[in-house]
PDB file of C-alpha atoms in Angstrom:
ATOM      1  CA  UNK A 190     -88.838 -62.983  46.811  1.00  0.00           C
ATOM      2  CA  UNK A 191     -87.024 -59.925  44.836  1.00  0.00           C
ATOM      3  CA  UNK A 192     -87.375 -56.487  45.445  1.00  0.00           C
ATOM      4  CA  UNK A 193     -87.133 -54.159  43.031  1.00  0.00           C
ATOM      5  CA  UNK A 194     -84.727 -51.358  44.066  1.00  0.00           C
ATOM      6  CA  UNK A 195     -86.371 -48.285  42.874  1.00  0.00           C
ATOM      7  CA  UNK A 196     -83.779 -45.773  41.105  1.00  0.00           C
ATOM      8  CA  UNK A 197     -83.176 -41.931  42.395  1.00  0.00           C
ATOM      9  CA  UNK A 198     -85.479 -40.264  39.712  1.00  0.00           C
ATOM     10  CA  UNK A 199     -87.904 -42.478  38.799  1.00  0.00           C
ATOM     11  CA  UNK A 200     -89.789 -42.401  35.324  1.00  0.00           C
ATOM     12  CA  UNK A 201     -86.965 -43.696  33.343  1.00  0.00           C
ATOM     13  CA  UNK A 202     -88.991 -42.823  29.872  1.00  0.00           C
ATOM     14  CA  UNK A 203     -89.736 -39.416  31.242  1.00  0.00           C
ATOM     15  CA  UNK A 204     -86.395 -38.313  31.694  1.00  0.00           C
ATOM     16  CA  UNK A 205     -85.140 -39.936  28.430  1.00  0.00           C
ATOM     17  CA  UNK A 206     -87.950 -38.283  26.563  1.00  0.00           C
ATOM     18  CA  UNK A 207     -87.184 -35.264  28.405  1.00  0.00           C
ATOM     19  CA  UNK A 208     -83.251 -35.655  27.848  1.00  0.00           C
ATOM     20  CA  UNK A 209     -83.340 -36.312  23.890  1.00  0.00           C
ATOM     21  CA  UNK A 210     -86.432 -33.357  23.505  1.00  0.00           C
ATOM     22  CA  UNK A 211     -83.676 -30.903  25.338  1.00  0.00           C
ATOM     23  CA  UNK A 212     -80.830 -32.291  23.418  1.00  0.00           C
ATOM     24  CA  UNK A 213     -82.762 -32.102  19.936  1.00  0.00           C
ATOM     25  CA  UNK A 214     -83.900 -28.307  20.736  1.00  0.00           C
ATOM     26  CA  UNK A 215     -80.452 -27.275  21.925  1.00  0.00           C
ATOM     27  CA  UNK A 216     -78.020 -28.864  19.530  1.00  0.00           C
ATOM     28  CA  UNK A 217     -79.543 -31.869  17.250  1.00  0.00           C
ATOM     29  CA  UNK A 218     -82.143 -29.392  15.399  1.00  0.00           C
ATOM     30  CA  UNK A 219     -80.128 -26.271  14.859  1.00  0.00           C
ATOM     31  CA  UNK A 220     -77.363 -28.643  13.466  1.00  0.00           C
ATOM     32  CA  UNK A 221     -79.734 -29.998  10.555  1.00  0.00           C
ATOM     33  CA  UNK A 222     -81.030 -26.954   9.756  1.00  0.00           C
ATOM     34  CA  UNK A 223     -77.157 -25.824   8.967  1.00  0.00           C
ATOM     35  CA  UNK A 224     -77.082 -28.728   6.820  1.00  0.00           C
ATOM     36  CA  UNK A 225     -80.814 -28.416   5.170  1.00  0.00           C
ATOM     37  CA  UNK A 226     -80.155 -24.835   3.910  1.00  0.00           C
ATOM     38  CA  UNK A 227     -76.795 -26.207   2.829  1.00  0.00           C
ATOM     39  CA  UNK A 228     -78.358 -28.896   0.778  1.00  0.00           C
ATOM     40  CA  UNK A 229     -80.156 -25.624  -1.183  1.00  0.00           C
ATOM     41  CA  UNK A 230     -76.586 -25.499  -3.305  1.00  0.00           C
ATOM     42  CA  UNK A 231     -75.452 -28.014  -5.528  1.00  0.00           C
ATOM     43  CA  UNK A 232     -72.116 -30.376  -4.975  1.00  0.00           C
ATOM     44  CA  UNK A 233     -70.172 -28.044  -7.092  1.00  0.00           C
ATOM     45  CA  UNK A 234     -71.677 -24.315  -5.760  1.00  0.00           C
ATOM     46  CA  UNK A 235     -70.686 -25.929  -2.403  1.00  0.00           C
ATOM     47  CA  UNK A 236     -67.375 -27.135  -3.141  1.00  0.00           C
ATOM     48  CA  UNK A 237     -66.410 -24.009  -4.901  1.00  0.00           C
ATOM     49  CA  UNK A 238     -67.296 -21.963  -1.888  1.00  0.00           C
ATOM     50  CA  UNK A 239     -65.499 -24.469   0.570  1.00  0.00           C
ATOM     51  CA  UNK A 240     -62.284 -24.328  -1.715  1.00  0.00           C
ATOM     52  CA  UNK A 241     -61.897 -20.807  -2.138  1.00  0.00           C
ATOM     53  CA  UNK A 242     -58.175 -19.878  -1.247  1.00  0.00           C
ATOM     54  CA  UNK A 243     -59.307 -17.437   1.493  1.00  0.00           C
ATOM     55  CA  UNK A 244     -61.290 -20.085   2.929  1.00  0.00           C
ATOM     56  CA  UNK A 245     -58.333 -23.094   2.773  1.00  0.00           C
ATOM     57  CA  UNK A 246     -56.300 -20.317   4.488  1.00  0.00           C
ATOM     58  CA  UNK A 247     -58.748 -19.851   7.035  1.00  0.00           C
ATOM     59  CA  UNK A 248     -59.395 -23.706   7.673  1.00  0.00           C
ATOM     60  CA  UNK A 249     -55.605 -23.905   7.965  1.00  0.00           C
ATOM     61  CA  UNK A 250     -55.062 -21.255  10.333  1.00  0.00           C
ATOM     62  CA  UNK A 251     -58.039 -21.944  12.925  1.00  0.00           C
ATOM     63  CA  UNK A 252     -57.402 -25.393  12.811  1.00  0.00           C
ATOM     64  CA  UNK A 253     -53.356 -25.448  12.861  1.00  0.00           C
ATOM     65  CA  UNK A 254     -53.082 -22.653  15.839  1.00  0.00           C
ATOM     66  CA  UNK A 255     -55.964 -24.622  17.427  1.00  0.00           C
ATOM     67  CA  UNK A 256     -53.842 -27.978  17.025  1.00  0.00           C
ATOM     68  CA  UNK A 257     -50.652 -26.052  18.580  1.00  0.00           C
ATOM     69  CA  UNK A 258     -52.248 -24.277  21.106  1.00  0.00           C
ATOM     70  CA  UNK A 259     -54.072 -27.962  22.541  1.00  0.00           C
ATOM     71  CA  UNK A 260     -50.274 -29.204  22.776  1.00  0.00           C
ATOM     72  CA  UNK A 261     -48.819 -26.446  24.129  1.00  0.00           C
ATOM     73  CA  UNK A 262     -51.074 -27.266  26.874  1.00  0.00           C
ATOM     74  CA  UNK A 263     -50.586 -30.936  26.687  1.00  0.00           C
ATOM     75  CA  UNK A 264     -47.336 -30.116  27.982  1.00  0.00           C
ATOM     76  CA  UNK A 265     -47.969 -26.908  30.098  1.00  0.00           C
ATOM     77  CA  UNK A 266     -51.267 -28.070  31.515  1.00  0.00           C
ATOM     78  CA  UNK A 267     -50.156 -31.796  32.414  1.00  0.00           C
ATOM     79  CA  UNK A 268     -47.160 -30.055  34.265  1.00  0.00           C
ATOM     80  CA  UNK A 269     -49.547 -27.453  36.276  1.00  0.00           C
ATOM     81  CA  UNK A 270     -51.535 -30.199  37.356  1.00  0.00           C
ATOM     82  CA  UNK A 271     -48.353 -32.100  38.463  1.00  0.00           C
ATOM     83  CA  UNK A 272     -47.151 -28.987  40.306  1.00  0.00           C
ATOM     84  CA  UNK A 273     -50.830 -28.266  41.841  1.00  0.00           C
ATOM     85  CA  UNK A 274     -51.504 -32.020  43.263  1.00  0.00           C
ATOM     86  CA  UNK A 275     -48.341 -33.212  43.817  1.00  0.00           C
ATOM     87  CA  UNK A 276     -46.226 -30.084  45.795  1.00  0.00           C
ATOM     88  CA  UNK A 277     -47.411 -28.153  48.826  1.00  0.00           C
ATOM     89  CA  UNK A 278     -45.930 -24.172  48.269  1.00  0.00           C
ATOM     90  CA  UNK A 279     -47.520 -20.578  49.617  1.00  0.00           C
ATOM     91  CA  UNK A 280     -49.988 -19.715  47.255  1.00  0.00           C
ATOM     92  CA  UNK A 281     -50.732 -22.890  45.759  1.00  0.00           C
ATOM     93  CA  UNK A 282     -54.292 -22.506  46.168  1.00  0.00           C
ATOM     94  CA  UNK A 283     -54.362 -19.088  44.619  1.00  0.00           C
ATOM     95  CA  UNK A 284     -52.410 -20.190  41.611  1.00  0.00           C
ATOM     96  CA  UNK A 285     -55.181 -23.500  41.632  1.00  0.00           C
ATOM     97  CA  UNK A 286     -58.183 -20.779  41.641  1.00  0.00           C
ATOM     98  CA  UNK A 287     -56.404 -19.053  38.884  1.00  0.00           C
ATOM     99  CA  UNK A 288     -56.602 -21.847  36.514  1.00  0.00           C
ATOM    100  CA  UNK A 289     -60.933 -21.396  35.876  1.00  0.00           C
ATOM    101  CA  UNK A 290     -59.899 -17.531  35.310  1.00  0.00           C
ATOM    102  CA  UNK A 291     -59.883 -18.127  31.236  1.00  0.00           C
ATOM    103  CA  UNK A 292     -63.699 -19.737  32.489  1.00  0.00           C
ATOM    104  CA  UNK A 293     -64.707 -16.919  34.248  1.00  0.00           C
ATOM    105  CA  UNK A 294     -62.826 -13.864  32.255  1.00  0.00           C
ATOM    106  CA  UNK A 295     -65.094 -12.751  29.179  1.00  0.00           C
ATOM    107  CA  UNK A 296     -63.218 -13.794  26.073  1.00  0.00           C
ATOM    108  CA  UNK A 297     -63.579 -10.553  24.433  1.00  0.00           C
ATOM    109  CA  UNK A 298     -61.757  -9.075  27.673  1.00  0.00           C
ATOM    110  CA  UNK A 299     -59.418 -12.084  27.268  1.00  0.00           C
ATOM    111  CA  UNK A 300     -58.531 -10.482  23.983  1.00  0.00           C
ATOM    112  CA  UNK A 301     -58.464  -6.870  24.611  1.00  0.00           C
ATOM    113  CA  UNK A 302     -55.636  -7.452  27.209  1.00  0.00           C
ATOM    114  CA  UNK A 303     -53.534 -10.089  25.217  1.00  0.00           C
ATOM    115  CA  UNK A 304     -53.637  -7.631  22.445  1.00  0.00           C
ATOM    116  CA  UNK A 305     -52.472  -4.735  24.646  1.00  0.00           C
ATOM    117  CA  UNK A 306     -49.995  -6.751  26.017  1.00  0.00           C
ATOM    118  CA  UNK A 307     -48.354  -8.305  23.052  1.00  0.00           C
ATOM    119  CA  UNK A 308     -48.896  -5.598  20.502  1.00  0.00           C
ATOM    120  CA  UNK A 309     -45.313  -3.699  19.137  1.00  0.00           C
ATOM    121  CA  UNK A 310     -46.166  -1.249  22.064  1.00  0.00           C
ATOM    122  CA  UNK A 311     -47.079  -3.310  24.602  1.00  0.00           C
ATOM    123  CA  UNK A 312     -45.445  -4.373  27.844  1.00  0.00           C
ATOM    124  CA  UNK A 313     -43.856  -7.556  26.570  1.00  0.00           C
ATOM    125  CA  UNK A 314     -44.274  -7.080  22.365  1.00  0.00           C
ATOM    126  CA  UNK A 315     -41.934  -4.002  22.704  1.00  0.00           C
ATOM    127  CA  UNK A 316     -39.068  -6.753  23.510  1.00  0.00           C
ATOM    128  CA  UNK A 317     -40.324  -9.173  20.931  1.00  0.00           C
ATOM    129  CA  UNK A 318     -40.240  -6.281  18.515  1.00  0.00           C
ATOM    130  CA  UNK A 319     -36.512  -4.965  19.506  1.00  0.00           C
ATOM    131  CA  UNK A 320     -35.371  -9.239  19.014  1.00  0.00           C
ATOM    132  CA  UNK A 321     -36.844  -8.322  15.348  1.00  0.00           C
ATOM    133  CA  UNK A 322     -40.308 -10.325  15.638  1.00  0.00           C
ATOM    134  CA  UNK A 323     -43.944  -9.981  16.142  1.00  0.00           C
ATOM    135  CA  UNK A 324     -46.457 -11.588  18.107  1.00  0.00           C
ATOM    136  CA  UNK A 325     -49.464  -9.692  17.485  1.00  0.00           C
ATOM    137  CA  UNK A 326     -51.656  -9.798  14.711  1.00  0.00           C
ATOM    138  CA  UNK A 327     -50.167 -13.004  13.586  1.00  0.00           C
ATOM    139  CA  UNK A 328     -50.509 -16.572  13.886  1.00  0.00           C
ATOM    140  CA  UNK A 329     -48.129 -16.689  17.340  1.00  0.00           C
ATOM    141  CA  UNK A 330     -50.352 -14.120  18.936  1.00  0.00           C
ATOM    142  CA  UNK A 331     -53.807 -16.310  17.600  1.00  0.00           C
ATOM    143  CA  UNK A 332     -51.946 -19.227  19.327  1.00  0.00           C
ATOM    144  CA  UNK A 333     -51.140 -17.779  22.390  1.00  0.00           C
ATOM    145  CA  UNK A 334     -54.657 -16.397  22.500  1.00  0.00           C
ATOM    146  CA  UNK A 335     -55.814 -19.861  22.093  1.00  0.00           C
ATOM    147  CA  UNK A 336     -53.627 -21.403  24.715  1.00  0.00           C
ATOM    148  CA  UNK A 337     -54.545 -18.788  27.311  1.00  0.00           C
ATOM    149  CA  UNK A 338     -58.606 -19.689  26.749  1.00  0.00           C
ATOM    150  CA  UNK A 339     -57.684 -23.158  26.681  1.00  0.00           C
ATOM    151  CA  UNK A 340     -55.721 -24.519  29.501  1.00  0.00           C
ATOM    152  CA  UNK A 341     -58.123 -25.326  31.943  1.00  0.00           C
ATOM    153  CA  UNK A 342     -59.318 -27.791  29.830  1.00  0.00           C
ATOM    154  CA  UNK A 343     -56.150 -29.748  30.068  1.00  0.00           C
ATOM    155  CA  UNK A 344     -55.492 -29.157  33.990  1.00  0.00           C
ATOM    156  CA  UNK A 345     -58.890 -29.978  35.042  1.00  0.00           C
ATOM    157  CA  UNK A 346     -59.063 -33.286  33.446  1.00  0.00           C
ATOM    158  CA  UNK A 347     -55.063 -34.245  34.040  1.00  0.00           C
ATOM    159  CA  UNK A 348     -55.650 -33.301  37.878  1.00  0.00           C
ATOM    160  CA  UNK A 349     -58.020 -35.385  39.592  1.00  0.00           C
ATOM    161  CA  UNK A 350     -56.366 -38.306  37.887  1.00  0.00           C
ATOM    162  CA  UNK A 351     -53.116 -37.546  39.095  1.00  0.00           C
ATOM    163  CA  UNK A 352     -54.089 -37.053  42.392  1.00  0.00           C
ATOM    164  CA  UNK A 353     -55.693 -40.654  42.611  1.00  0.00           C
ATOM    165  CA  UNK A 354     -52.749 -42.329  41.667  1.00  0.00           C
ATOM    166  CA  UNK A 355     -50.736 -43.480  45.013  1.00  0.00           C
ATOM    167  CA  UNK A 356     -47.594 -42.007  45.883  1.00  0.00           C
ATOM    168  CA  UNK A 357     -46.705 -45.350  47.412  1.00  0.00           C
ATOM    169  CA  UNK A 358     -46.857 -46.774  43.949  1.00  0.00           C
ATOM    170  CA  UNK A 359     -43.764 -44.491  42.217  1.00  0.00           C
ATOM    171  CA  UNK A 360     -41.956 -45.267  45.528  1.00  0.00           C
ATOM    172  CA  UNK A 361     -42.366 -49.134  45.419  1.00  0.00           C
ATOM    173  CA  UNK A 362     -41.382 -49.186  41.431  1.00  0.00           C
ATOM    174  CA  UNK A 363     -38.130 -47.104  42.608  1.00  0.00           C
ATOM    175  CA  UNK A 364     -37.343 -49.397  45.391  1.00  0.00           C
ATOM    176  CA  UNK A 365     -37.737 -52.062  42.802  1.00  0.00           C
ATOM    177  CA  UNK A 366     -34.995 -50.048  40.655  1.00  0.00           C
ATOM    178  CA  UNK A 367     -36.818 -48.823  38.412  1.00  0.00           C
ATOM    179  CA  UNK A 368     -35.665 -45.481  37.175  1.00  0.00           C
ATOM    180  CA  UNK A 369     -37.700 -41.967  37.128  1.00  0.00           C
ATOM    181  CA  UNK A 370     -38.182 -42.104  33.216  1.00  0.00           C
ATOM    182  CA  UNK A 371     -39.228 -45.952  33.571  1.00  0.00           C
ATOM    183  CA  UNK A 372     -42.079 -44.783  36.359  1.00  0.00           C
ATOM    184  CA  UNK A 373     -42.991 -42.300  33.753  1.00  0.00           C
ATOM    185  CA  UNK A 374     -43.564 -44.443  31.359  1.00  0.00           C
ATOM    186  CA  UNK A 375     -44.783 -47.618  32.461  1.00  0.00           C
ATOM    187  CA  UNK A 376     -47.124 -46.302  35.745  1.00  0.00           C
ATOM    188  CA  UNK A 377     -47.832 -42.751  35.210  1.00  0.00           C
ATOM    189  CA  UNK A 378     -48.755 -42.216  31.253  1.00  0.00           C
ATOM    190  CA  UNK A 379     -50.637 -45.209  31.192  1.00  0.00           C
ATOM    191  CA  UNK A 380     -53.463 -43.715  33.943  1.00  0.00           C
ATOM    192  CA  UNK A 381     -52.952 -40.567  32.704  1.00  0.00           C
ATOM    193  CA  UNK A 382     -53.077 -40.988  28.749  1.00  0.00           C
ATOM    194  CA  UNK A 383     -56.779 -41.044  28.464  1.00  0.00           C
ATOM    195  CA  UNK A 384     -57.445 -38.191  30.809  1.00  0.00           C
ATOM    196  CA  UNK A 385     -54.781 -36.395  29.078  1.00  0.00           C
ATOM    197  CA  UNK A 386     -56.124 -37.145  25.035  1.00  0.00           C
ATOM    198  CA  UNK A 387     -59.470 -36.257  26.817  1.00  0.00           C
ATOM    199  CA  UNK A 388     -58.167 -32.749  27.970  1.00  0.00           C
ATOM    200  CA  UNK A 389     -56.483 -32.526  24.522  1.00  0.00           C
ATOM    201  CA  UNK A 390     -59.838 -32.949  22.607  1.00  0.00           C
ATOM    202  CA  UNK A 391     -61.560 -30.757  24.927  1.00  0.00           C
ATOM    203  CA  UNK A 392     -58.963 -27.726  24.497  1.00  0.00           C
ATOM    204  CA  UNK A 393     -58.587 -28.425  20.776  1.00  0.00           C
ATOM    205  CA  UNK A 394     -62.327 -28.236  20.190  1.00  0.00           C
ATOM    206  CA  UNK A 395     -62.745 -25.016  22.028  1.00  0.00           C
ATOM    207  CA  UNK A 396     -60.059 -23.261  20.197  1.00  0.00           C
ATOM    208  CA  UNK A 397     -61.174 -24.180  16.767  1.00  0.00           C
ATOM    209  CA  UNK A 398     -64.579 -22.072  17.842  1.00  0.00           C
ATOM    210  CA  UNK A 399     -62.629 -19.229  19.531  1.00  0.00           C
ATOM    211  CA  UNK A 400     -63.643 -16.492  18.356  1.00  0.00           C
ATOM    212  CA  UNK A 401     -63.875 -13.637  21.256  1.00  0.00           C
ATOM    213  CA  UNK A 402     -60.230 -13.750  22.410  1.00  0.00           C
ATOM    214  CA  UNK A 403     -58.594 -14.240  18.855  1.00  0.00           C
ATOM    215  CA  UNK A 404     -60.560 -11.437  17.158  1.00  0.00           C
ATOM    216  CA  UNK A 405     -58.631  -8.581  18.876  1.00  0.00           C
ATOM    217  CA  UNK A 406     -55.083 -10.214  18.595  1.00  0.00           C
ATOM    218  CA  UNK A 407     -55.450 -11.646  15.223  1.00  0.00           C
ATOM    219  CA  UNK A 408     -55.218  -8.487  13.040  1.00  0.00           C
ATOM    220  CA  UNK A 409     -58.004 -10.185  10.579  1.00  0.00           C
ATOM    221  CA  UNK A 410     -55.771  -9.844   7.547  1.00  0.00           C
ATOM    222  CA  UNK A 411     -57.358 -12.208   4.676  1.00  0.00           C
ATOM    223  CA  UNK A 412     -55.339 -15.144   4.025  1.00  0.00           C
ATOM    224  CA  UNK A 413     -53.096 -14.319   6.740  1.00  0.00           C
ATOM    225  CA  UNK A 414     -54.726 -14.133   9.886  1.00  0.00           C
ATOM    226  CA  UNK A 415     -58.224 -14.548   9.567  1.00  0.00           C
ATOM    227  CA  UNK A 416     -59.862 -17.072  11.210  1.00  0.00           C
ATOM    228  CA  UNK A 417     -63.310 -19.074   9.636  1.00  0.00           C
ATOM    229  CA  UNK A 418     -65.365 -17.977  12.519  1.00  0.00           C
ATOM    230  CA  UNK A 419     -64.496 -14.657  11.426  1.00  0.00           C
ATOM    231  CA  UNK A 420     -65.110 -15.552   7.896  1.00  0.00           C
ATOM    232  CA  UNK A 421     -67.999 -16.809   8.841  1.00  0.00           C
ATOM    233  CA  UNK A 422     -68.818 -13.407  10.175  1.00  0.00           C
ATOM    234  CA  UNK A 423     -68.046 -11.389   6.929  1.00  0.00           C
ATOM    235  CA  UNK A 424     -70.113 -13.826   4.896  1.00  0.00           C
ATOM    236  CA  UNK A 425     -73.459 -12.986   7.375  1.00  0.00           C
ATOM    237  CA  UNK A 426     -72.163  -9.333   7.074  1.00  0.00           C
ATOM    238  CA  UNK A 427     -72.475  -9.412   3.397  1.00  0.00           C
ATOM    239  CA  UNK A 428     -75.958 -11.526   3.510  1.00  0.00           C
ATOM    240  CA  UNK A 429     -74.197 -13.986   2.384  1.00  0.00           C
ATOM    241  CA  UNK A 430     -76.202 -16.714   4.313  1.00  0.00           C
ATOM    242  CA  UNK A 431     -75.355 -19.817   1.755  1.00  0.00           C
ATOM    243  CA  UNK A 432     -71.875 -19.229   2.345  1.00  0.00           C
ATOM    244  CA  UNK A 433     -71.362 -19.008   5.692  1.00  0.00           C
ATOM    245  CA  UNK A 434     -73.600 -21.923   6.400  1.00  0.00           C
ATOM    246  CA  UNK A 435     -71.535 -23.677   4.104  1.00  0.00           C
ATOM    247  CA  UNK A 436     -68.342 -22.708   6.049  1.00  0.00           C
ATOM    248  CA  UNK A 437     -69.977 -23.821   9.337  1.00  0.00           C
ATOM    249  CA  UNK A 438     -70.876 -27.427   7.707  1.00  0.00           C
ATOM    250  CA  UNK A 439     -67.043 -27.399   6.730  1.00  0.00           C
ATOM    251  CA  UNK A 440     -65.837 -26.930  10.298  1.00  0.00           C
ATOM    252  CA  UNK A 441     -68.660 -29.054  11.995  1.00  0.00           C
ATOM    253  CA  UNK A 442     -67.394 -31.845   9.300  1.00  0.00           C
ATOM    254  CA  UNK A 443     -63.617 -31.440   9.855  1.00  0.00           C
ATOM    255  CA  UNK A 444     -63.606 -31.278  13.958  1.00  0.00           C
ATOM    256  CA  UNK A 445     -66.682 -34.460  14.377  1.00  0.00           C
ATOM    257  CA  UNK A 446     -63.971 -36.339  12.102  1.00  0.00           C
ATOM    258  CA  UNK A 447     -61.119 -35.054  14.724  1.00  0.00           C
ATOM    259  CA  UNK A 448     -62.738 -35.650  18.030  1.00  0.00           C
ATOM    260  CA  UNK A 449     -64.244 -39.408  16.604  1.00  0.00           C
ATOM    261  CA  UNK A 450     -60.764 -40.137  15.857  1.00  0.00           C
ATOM    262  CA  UNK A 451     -59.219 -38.946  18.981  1.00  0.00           C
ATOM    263  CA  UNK A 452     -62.140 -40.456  20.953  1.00  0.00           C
ATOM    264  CA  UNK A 453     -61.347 -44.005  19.067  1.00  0.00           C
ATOM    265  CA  UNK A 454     -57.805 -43.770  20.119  1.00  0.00           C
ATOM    266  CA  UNK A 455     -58.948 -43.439  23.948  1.00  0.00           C
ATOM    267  CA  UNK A 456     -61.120 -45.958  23.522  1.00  0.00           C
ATOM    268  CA  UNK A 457     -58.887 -48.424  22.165  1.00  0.00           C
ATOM    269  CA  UNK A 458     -56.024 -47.506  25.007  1.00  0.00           C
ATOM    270  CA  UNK A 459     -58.414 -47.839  27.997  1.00  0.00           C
ATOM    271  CA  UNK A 460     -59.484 -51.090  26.299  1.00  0.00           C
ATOM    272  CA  UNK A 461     -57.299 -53.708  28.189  1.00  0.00           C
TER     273      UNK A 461
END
């Protein structure tokens, strides 16, 4: 005779009904009515509002320092992690702790103190601005912004991964000659690829939404450094509620299309 093996919260239509009635309240609803007061304009009011120049500059911008910024920390975060799991130094766990500051730090604080570091007056701009270049209130200083709000997202996903995979496993494949690049390659990107494109969407999503951290640093000059949430902004400061909804269908369009093709491409490399 079978028993049935009763799960830990019972009521299994319950707490679906309950999940999807949460999820439809918090995100689901709020996202349709963006795209029902949208549907007020007509395919070409729309499209001329999405292809304004100051709005194709915008798009540009949030998304190309947003794309930088998520592979800066590709590179930086994956590193960290390494550094953090796989090395045992004084401070370590301060420097580990550090990592949720961007988390915990207001991004509006984040920005204030980026800005006052980097400006032409600043601690470190002054030096940038003797070598002849700026970094704030341009697209470096947006980027840098981004990457500072952003790397936890990489180091928090790269990390536990790394630290599952066996030490005993790089020794073996370099007792078995294989060389450091060839344990790279063939045992360590392969567990940590999807971990890492995971940590990559994560940090690229959040910085195409920044908006607290970059405000300050980005100078908001039109068609140079203006972001679209900040566009976004001006068009509700104007009353302009048709075009900033349109804006916001724009981006929601763009980075679904982004993350479902990043998300395919994990998919189809944890596939075996």
């Amino acid at each position: 005779m079978s028993r049935r093996i009763s799960p830990v919260i019972p009521g299994f239509g319950l707490t679906l009904g309950y999940t999807l009635v949460y999820l439809s309240l918090i995100v689901l609803i709020p996202l349709a009515a963006m795209f029902v007061h949208a549907a007020q304009l007509t395919w070409d009011q729309f499209w001329n509002i999405i292809s304004a120049p100051r709005v194709i500059a915008a798009l540009k911008l949030s998304f190309g320092t947003a794309l930088y910024a998520a592979i800066i920390n590709g590179i930086i975060g994956t590193l960290l992690a390494w550094v953090l799991v796989r090395y045992t130094f004084p401070g370590r766990k301060i420097i580990d702790a550090m990592v949720d500051l961007p988390f915990a730090l207001p991004t509006a604080v984040a920005g204030i103190a980026l800005t006052a570091l980097y400006t032409p007056t600043g601690l470190v701009g002054q030096f940038a601005a003797d070598l002849g270049f700026k970094i704030a209130y341009t697209p470096l200083g947006i980027t840098l912004a981004l990457t500072f709000v952003t790397l936890p997202f990489v180091v928090r996903t790269v990390q536990p991964v790394l630290a599952d995979i066996p030490r005993e496993v790089e020794e073996a494949a370099a007792c078995l000659g294989a060389r450091p690049l060839q344990v790279f390659r063939h045992i360590l990107v392969p567990a940590l690829l999807p971990a890492w494109l995971t940590g990559f969407a994560l940090a690229f999503a959040r910085g195409v939404g920044e908006y607290g951290s970059v405000i300050f640093i980005a100078g908001n000059m039109p068609m140079k450094t203006e972001i679209l949430p900040l566009l976004i902004m001006v068009k509700l400061d104007q009353y302009d509620y048709t075009g900033a909804t349109s804006i916001g269908v724009l981006m929601l369009v763009v980075s679904f299309v982004l993350l479902l093709l990043i998300n395919l491409l994990q998919r189809r490399i944890e596939t075996p």
